[in-house]
Amino acid sequence: LLIAALVEQSGGDFEKALESASDVLNIRGRVIPSTMTPVRLRALMENGIELCGETQIVESELRVRRIFLDPENAVPYPEALQAIADADLICIGPGSVYTSVIPNLLVPGIADAIHQSQAVKAYICNVMTQPGESDAFTAGEHVVAIQANVEKRVFDHVLMNTGVPSEAAIEKYKESGQHLVDADAD
């Protein structure tokens, strides 16, 4: 919402909005989009129905089989490709596996650039599941979901939580339909 408001305030200049957001939030690094092409998410659900838009996908009670970008030929942002090429460490995640992590990897050229990079590449798995997106997913199922949707292998390591939050924290998450992601290291 903050970025959307800053885009509007900057006359539609997304790059300027990202710079402003970085200043407002006092971010030390840079926020670089994978593409500047306006895209929508499409998902093929477990029953074969296709849904469009993040809200419809997340609110569906069906599991996602595959996720797609519309249009599929979004142009990768050159600064993103350069940042990947220059990186010593590439951290993918944490985030909504189907609506945040995978879509960035579907932008043509992004997964290839990560795959070709000599950097250490790690997927940082969510600590908690997400209702409508990764209900009851284990860490391994997060990895399988990514690899089932992305043609290239994009990480060599998986960082997952093996600690257990307090009972009060677990109960609070349960009220939101979230559960601890099982760290199935195998």
PDB file of C-alpha atoms in Angstrom:
ATOM      1  CA  LEU A   1       0.000   0.000   0.000  1.00  0.00           C
ATOM      2  CA  LEU A   2       2.862   2.326   0.818  1.00  0.00           C
ATOM      3  CA  ILE A   3       4.516   1.746  -2.551  1.00  0.00           C
ATOM      4  CA  ALA A   4       1.183   2.114  -4.390  1.00  0.00           C
ATOM      5  CA  ALA A   5       0.622   5.467  -2.675  1.00  0.00           C
ATOM      6  CA  LEU A   6       4.165   6.580  -3.491  1.00  0.00           C
ATOM      7  CA  VAL A   7       3.712   5.555  -7.146  1.00  0.00           C
ATOM      8  CA  GLU A   8       0.598   7.731  -7.304  1.00  0.00           C
ATOM      9  CA  GLN A   9       2.394  10.595  -5.555  1.00  0.00           C
ATOM     10  CA  SER A  10       5.337  10.379  -7.976  1.00  0.00           C
ATOM     11  CA  GLY A  11       3.103  10.583 -11.053  1.00  0.00           C
ATOM     12  CA  GLY A  12       3.310   6.876 -11.827  1.00  0.00           C
ATOM     13  CA  ASP A  13       7.113   6.587 -11.600  1.00  0.00           C
ATOM     14  CA  PHE A  14       7.650   3.192  -9.957  1.00  0.00           C
ATOM     15  CA  GLU A  15      11.440   3.591  -9.685  1.00  0.00           C
ATOM     16  CA  LYS A  16      11.057   6.934  -7.917  1.00  0.00           C
ATOM     17  CA  ALA A  17       8.438   5.381  -5.603  1.00  0.00           C
ATOM     18  CA  LEU A  18      10.855   2.598  -4.639  1.00  0.00           C
ATOM     19  CA  GLU A  19      13.549   5.155  -3.858  1.00  0.00           C
ATOM     20  CA  SER A  20      11.078   7.097  -1.703  1.00  0.00           C
ATOM     21  CA  ALA A  21       9.976   3.923   0.093  1.00  0.00           C
ATOM     22  CA  SER A  22      13.610   3.066   0.804  1.00  0.00           C
ATOM     23  CA  ASP A  23      14.135   6.539   2.284  1.00  0.00           C
ATOM     24  CA  VAL A  24      10.904   6.475   4.342  1.00  0.00           C
ATOM     25  CA  LEU A  25      11.639   2.986   5.713  1.00  0.00           C
ATOM     26  CA  ASN A  26      15.356   3.733   6.158  1.00  0.00           C
ATOM     27  CA  ILE A  27      16.340   0.652   4.134  1.00  0.00           C
ATOM     28  CA  ARG A  28      20.101   0.249   3.873  1.00  0.00           C
ATOM     29  CA  GLY A  29      20.021  -1.917   0.753  1.00  0.00           C
ATOM     30  CA  ARG A  30      18.206  -1.360  -2.507  1.00  0.00           C
ATOM     31  CA  VAL A  31      14.757  -2.586  -3.474  1.00  0.00           C
ATOM     32  CA  ILE A  32      14.923  -3.687  -7.098  1.00  0.00           C
ATOM     33  CA  PRO A  33      11.866  -5.073  -8.892  1.00  0.00           C
ATOM     34  CA  SER A  34      12.277  -8.152 -11.080  1.00  0.00           C
ATOM     35  CA  THR A  35      10.260  -6.429 -13.821  1.00  0.00           C
ATOM     36  CA  MET A  36       8.592  -3.130 -14.557  1.00  0.00           C
ATOM     37  CA  THR A  37       6.045  -4.864 -16.795  1.00  0.00           C
ATOM     38  CA  PRO A  38       2.565  -4.828 -15.221  1.00  0.00           C
ATOM     39  CA  VAL A  39       1.709  -8.488 -14.576  1.00  0.00           C
ATOM     40  CA  ARG A  40      -1.164 -10.480 -13.079  1.00  0.00           C
ATOM     41  CA  LEU A  41      -0.934 -13.865 -11.465  1.00  0.00           C
ATOM     42  CA  ARG A  42      -2.749 -16.856 -12.907  1.00  0.00           C
ATOM     43  CA  ALA A  43      -2.973 -20.169 -11.097  1.00  0.00           C
ATOM     44  CA  LEU A  44      -3.978 -23.616 -12.216  1.00  0.00           C
ATOM     45  CA  MET A  45      -5.703 -25.154  -9.215  1.00  0.00           C
ATOM     46  CA  GLU A  46      -5.794 -28.820  -8.172  1.00  0.00           C
ATOM     47  CA  ASN A  47      -9.216 -29.332  -9.821  1.00  0.00           C
ATOM     48  CA  GLY A  48      -8.057 -27.921 -13.171  1.00  0.00           C
ATOM     49  CA  ILE A  49      -9.784 -24.536 -12.790  1.00  0.00           C
ATOM     50  CA  GLU A  50      -7.699 -21.457 -13.569  1.00  0.00           C
ATOM     51  CA  LEU A  51      -7.927 -18.427 -11.283  1.00  0.00           C
ATOM     52  CA  CYS A  52      -6.620 -14.924 -11.991  1.00  0.00           C
ATOM     53  CA  GLY A  53      -5.393 -12.416  -9.459  1.00  0.00           C
ATOM     54  CA  GLU A  54      -3.645 -12.794  -6.126  1.00  0.00           C
ATOM     55  CA  THR A  55      -6.816 -12.330  -4.075  1.00  0.00           C
ATOM     56  CA  GLN A  56      -8.764 -15.054  -5.893  1.00  0.00           C
ATOM     57  CA  ILE A  57      -5.817 -17.442  -5.671  1.00  0.00           C
ATOM     58  CA  VAL A  58      -5.238 -16.950  -1.943  1.00  0.00           C
ATOM     59  CA  GLU A  59      -8.946 -16.995  -1.065  1.00  0.00           C
ATOM     60  CA  SER A  60      -9.581 -20.265  -2.915  1.00  0.00           C
ATOM     61  CA  GLU A  61      -9.832 -23.365  -0.769  1.00  0.00           C
ATOM     62  CA  LEU A  62      -8.130 -25.381  -3.509  1.00  0.00           C
ATOM     63  CA  ARG A  63      -4.407 -26.087  -3.662  1.00  0.00           C
ATOM     64  CA  VAL A  64      -2.332 -24.416  -6.352  1.00  0.00           C
ATOM     65  CA  ARG A  65      -0.891 -26.812  -8.918  1.00  0.00           C
ATOM     66  CA  ARG A  66       1.023 -24.217 -11.011  1.00  0.00           C
ATOM     67  CA  ILE A  67       1.372 -20.458 -11.056  1.00  0.00           C
ATOM     68  CA  PHE A  68       1.883 -18.255 -14.151  1.00  0.00           C
ATOM     69  CA  LEU A  69       2.481 -14.625 -15.016  1.00  0.00           C
ATOM     70  CA  ASP A  70       0.156 -12.816 -17.388  1.00  0.00           C
ATOM     71  CA  PRO A  71       1.734 -11.781 -19.675  1.00  0.00           C
ATOM     72  CA  GLU A  72       4.323 -14.553 -19.575  1.00  0.00           C
ATOM     73  CA  ASN A  73       6.844 -12.462 -21.526  1.00  0.00           C
ATOM     74  CA  ALA A  74       7.420  -9.755 -18.916  1.00  0.00           C
ATOM     75  CA  VAL A  75      10.716  -7.976 -19.488  1.00  0.00           C
ATOM     76  CA  PRO A  76      13.277  -8.444 -16.704  1.00  0.00           C
ATOM     77  CA  TYR A  77      14.449  -5.220 -15.125  1.00  0.00           C
ATOM     78  CA  PRO A  78      18.103  -4.728 -16.202  1.00  0.00           C
ATOM     79  CA  GLU A  79      19.151  -3.521 -12.735  1.00  0.00           C
ATOM     80  CA  ALA A  80      17.771  -6.754 -11.235  1.00  0.00           C
ATOM     81  CA  LEU A  81      19.799  -8.868 -13.656  1.00  0.00           C
ATOM     82  CA  GLN A  82      22.906  -6.818 -12.876  1.00  0.00           C
ATOM     83  CA  ALA A  83      22.351  -7.081  -9.107  1.00  0.00           C
ATOM     84  CA  ILE A  84      22.039 -10.875  -9.453  1.00  0.00           C
ATOM     85  CA  ALA A  85      25.240 -11.008 -11.530  1.00  0.00           C
ATOM     86  CA  ASP A  86      27.103  -8.898  -8.943  1.00  0.00           C
ATOM     87  CA  ALA A  87      25.812 -10.759  -5.864  1.00  0.00           C
ATOM     88  CA  ASP A  88      27.979 -12.789  -3.500  1.00  0.00           C
ATOM     89  CA  LEU A  89      24.897 -14.187  -1.756  1.00  0.00           C
ATOM     90  CA  ILE A  90      21.388 -14.612  -3.153  1.00  0.00           C
ATOM     91  CA  CYS A  91      18.634 -15.122  -0.582  1.00  0.00           C
ATOM     92  CA  ILE A  92      15.264 -16.192  -1.944  1.00  0.00           C
ATOM     93  CA  GLY A  93      12.407 -15.735   0.509  1.00  0.00           C
ATOM     94  CA  PRO A  94      10.907 -15.789   2.988  1.00  0.00           C
ATOM     95  CA  GLY A  95       7.560 -14.847   1.552  1.00  0.00           C
ATOM     96  CA  SER A  96       4.301 -16.087   0.134  1.00  0.00           C
ATOM     97  CA  VAL A  97       5.525 -19.024  -1.924  1.00  0.00           C
ATOM     98  CA  TYR A  98       2.952 -18.762  -4.739  1.00  0.00           C
ATOM     99  CA  THR A  99       2.244 -15.036  -4.763  1.00  0.00           C
ATOM    100  CA  SER A 100       5.644 -13.511  -3.912  1.00  0.00           C
ATOM    101  CA  VAL A 101       8.540 -15.944  -4.264  1.00  0.00           C
ATOM    102  CA  ILE A 102       7.665 -17.905  -7.411  1.00  0.00           C
ATOM    103  CA  PRO A 103       6.284 -14.975  -9.475  1.00  0.00           C
ATOM    104  CA  ASN A 104       9.633 -13.161  -9.336  1.00  0.00           C
ATOM    105  CA  LEU A 105      11.360 -16.322 -10.541  1.00  0.00           C
ATOM    106  CA  LEU A 106       8.925 -16.593 -13.478  1.00  0.00           C
ATOM    107  CA  VAL A 107      10.028 -13.295 -15.013  1.00  0.00           C
ATOM    108  CA  PRO A 108      12.011 -14.419 -18.076  1.00  0.00           C
ATOM    109  CA  GLY A 109      15.742 -14.248 -17.394  1.00  0.00           C
ATOM    110  CA  ILE A 110      15.561 -13.985 -13.595  1.00  0.00           C
ATOM    111  CA  ALA A 111      15.804 -17.713 -12.797  1.00  0.00           C
ATOM    112  CA  ASP A 112      18.461 -18.132 -15.517  1.00  0.00           C
ATOM    113  CA  ALA A 113      20.531 -15.311 -14.015  1.00  0.00           C
ATOM    114  CA  ILE A 114      20.268 -16.831 -10.531  1.00  0.00           C
ATOM    115  CA  HIS A 115      21.059 -20.309 -11.869  1.00  0.00           C
ATOM    116  CA  GLN A 116      24.164 -19.014 -13.688  1.00  0.00           C
ATOM    117  CA  SER A 117      25.385 -16.920 -10.766  1.00  0.00           C
ATOM    118  CA  GLN A 118      28.447 -18.112  -8.866  1.00  0.00           C
ATOM    119  CA  ALA A 119      26.968 -16.667  -5.659  1.00  0.00           C
ATOM    120  CA  VAL A 120      25.852 -18.806  -2.746  1.00  0.00           C
ATOM    121  CA  LYS A 121      22.095 -19.291  -3.278  1.00  0.00           C
ATOM    122  CA  ALA A 122      19.759 -20.030  -0.397  1.00  0.00           C
ATOM    123  CA  TYR A 123      16.023 -20.364  -0.026  1.00  0.00           C
ATOM    124  CA  ILE A 124      14.859 -19.009   3.316  1.00  0.00           C
ATOM    125  CA  CYS A 125      11.750 -20.974   4.186  1.00  0.00           C
ATOM    126  CA  ASN A 126       8.821 -19.404   6.000  1.00  0.00           C
ATOM    127  CA  VAL A 127       8.535 -20.180   9.699  1.00  0.00           C
ATOM    128  CA  MET A 128       4.730 -20.366   9.573  1.00  0.00           C
ATOM    129  CA  THR A 129       2.274 -21.645   6.951  1.00  0.00           C
ATOM    130  CA  GLN A 130      -0.031 -19.235   5.134  1.00  0.00           C
ATOM    131  CA  PRO A 131      -3.761 -19.826   4.860  1.00  0.00           C
ATOM    132  CA  GLY A 132      -4.846 -20.300   1.264  1.00  0.00           C
ATOM    133  CA  GLU A 133      -1.325 -20.614   0.003  1.00  0.00           C
ATOM    134  CA  SER A 134       0.833 -23.031   1.948  1.00  0.00           C
ATOM    135  CA  ASP A 135      -1.635 -24.621   4.362  1.00  0.00           C
ATOM    136  CA  ALA A 136       0.136 -27.452   6.199  1.00  0.00           C
ATOM    137  CA  PHE A 137       3.224 -27.205   3.945  1.00  0.00           C
ATOM    138  CA  THR A 138       6.463 -28.634   5.271  1.00  0.00           C
ATOM    139  CA  ALA A 139       9.767 -27.015   4.343  1.00  0.00           C
ATOM    140  CA  GLY A 140      10.203 -29.727   1.729  1.00  0.00           C
ATOM    141  CA  GLU A 141       6.820 -28.918   0.190  1.00  0.00           C
ATOM    142  CA  HIS A 142       7.856 -25.256  -0.137  1.00  0.00           C
ATOM    143  CA  VAL A 143      10.938 -26.400  -2.068  1.00  0.00           C
ATOM    144  CA  VAL A 144       8.876 -28.784  -4.237  1.00  0.00           C
ATOM    145  CA  ALA A 145       6.388 -25.984  -5.045  1.00  0.00           C
ATOM    146  CA  ILE A 146       9.192 -23.708  -6.210  1.00  0.00           C
ATOM    147  CA  GLN A 147      10.955 -26.365  -8.273  1.00  0.00           C
ATOM    148  CA  ALA A 148       7.654 -27.488  -9.843  1.00  0.00           C
ATOM    149  CA  ASN A 149       7.070 -23.948 -11.137  1.00  0.00           C
ATOM    150  CA  VAL A 150      10.584 -22.815 -12.032  1.00  0.00           C
ATOM    151  CA  GLU A 151      12.500 -24.539 -14.839  1.00  0.00           C
ATOM    152  CA  LYS A 152      15.988 -23.998 -13.395  1.00  0.00           C
ATOM    153  CA  ARG A 153      17.412 -24.895 -10.020  1.00  0.00           C
ATOM    154  CA  VAL A 154      17.751 -21.542  -8.276  1.00  0.00           C
ATOM    155  CA  PHE A 155      19.169 -22.389  -4.863  1.00  0.00           C
ATOM    156  CA  ASP A 156      21.689 -24.767  -3.354  1.00  0.00           C
ATOM    157  CA  HIS A 157      20.771 -24.433   0.304  1.00  0.00           C
ATOM    158  CA  VAL A 158      17.559 -24.248   2.319  1.00  0.00           C
ATOM    159  CA  LEU A 159      17.459 -22.328   5.578  1.00  0.00           C
ATOM    160  CA  MET A 160      14.633 -23.513   7.808  1.00  0.00           C
ATOM    161  CA  ASN A 161      13.598 -22.872  11.356  1.00  0.00           C
ATOM    162  CA  THR A 162      14.139 -25.715  13.807  1.00  0.00           C
ATOM    163  CA  GLY A 163      13.287 -23.719  16.904  1.00  0.00           C
ATOM    164  CA  VAL A 164       9.876 -23.724  18.518  1.00  0.00           C
ATOM    165  CA  PRO A 165       8.150 -20.423  19.331  1.00  0.00           C
ATOM    166  CA  SER A 166       6.437 -19.942  22.651  1.00  0.00           C
ATOM    167  CA  GLU A 167       3.077 -21.645  23.163  1.00  0.00           C
ATOM    168  CA  ALA A 168       1.444 -18.194  23.291  1.00  0.00           C
ATOM    169  CA  ALA A 169       2.899 -17.306  19.872  1.00  0.00           C
ATOM    170  CA  ILE A 170       1.804 -20.642  18.393  1.00  0.00           C
ATOM    171  CA  GLU A 171      -1.743 -20.120  19.713  1.00  0.00           C
ATOM    172  CA  LYS A 172      -1.872 -16.603  18.283  1.00  0.00           C
ATOM    173  CA  TYR A 173      -0.836 -17.909  14.848  1.00  0.00           C
ATOM    174  CA  LYS A 174      -3.380 -20.740  15.060  1.00  0.00           C
ATOM    175  CA  GLU A 175      -6.124 -18.133  15.478  1.00  0.00           C
ATOM    176  CA  SER A 176      -5.103 -16.852  12.017  1.00  0.00           C
ATOM    177  CA  GLY A 177      -5.031 -20.366  10.554  1.00  0.00           C
ATOM    178  CA  GLN A 178      -1.233 -20.547  10.554  1.00  0.00           C
ATOM    179  CA  HIS A 179       0.917 -23.405  11.803  1.00  0.00           C
ATOM    180  CA  LEU A 180       4.624 -23.979  12.314  1.00  0.00           C
ATOM    181  CA  VAL A 181       6.324 -25.182   9.121  1.00  0.00           C
ATOM    182  CA  ASP A 182       7.748 -28.657   9.768  1.00  0.00           C
ATOM    183  CA  ALA A 183      11.502 -28.583   9.150  1.00  0.00           C
ATOM    184  CA  ASP A 184      11.632 -31.909   7.311  1.00  0.00           C
ATOM    185  CA  ALA A 185      15.344 -31.740   6.557  1.00  0.00           C
ATOM    186  CA  ASP A 186      15.219 -34.834   4.340  1.00  0.00           C
TER     187      ASP A 186
END
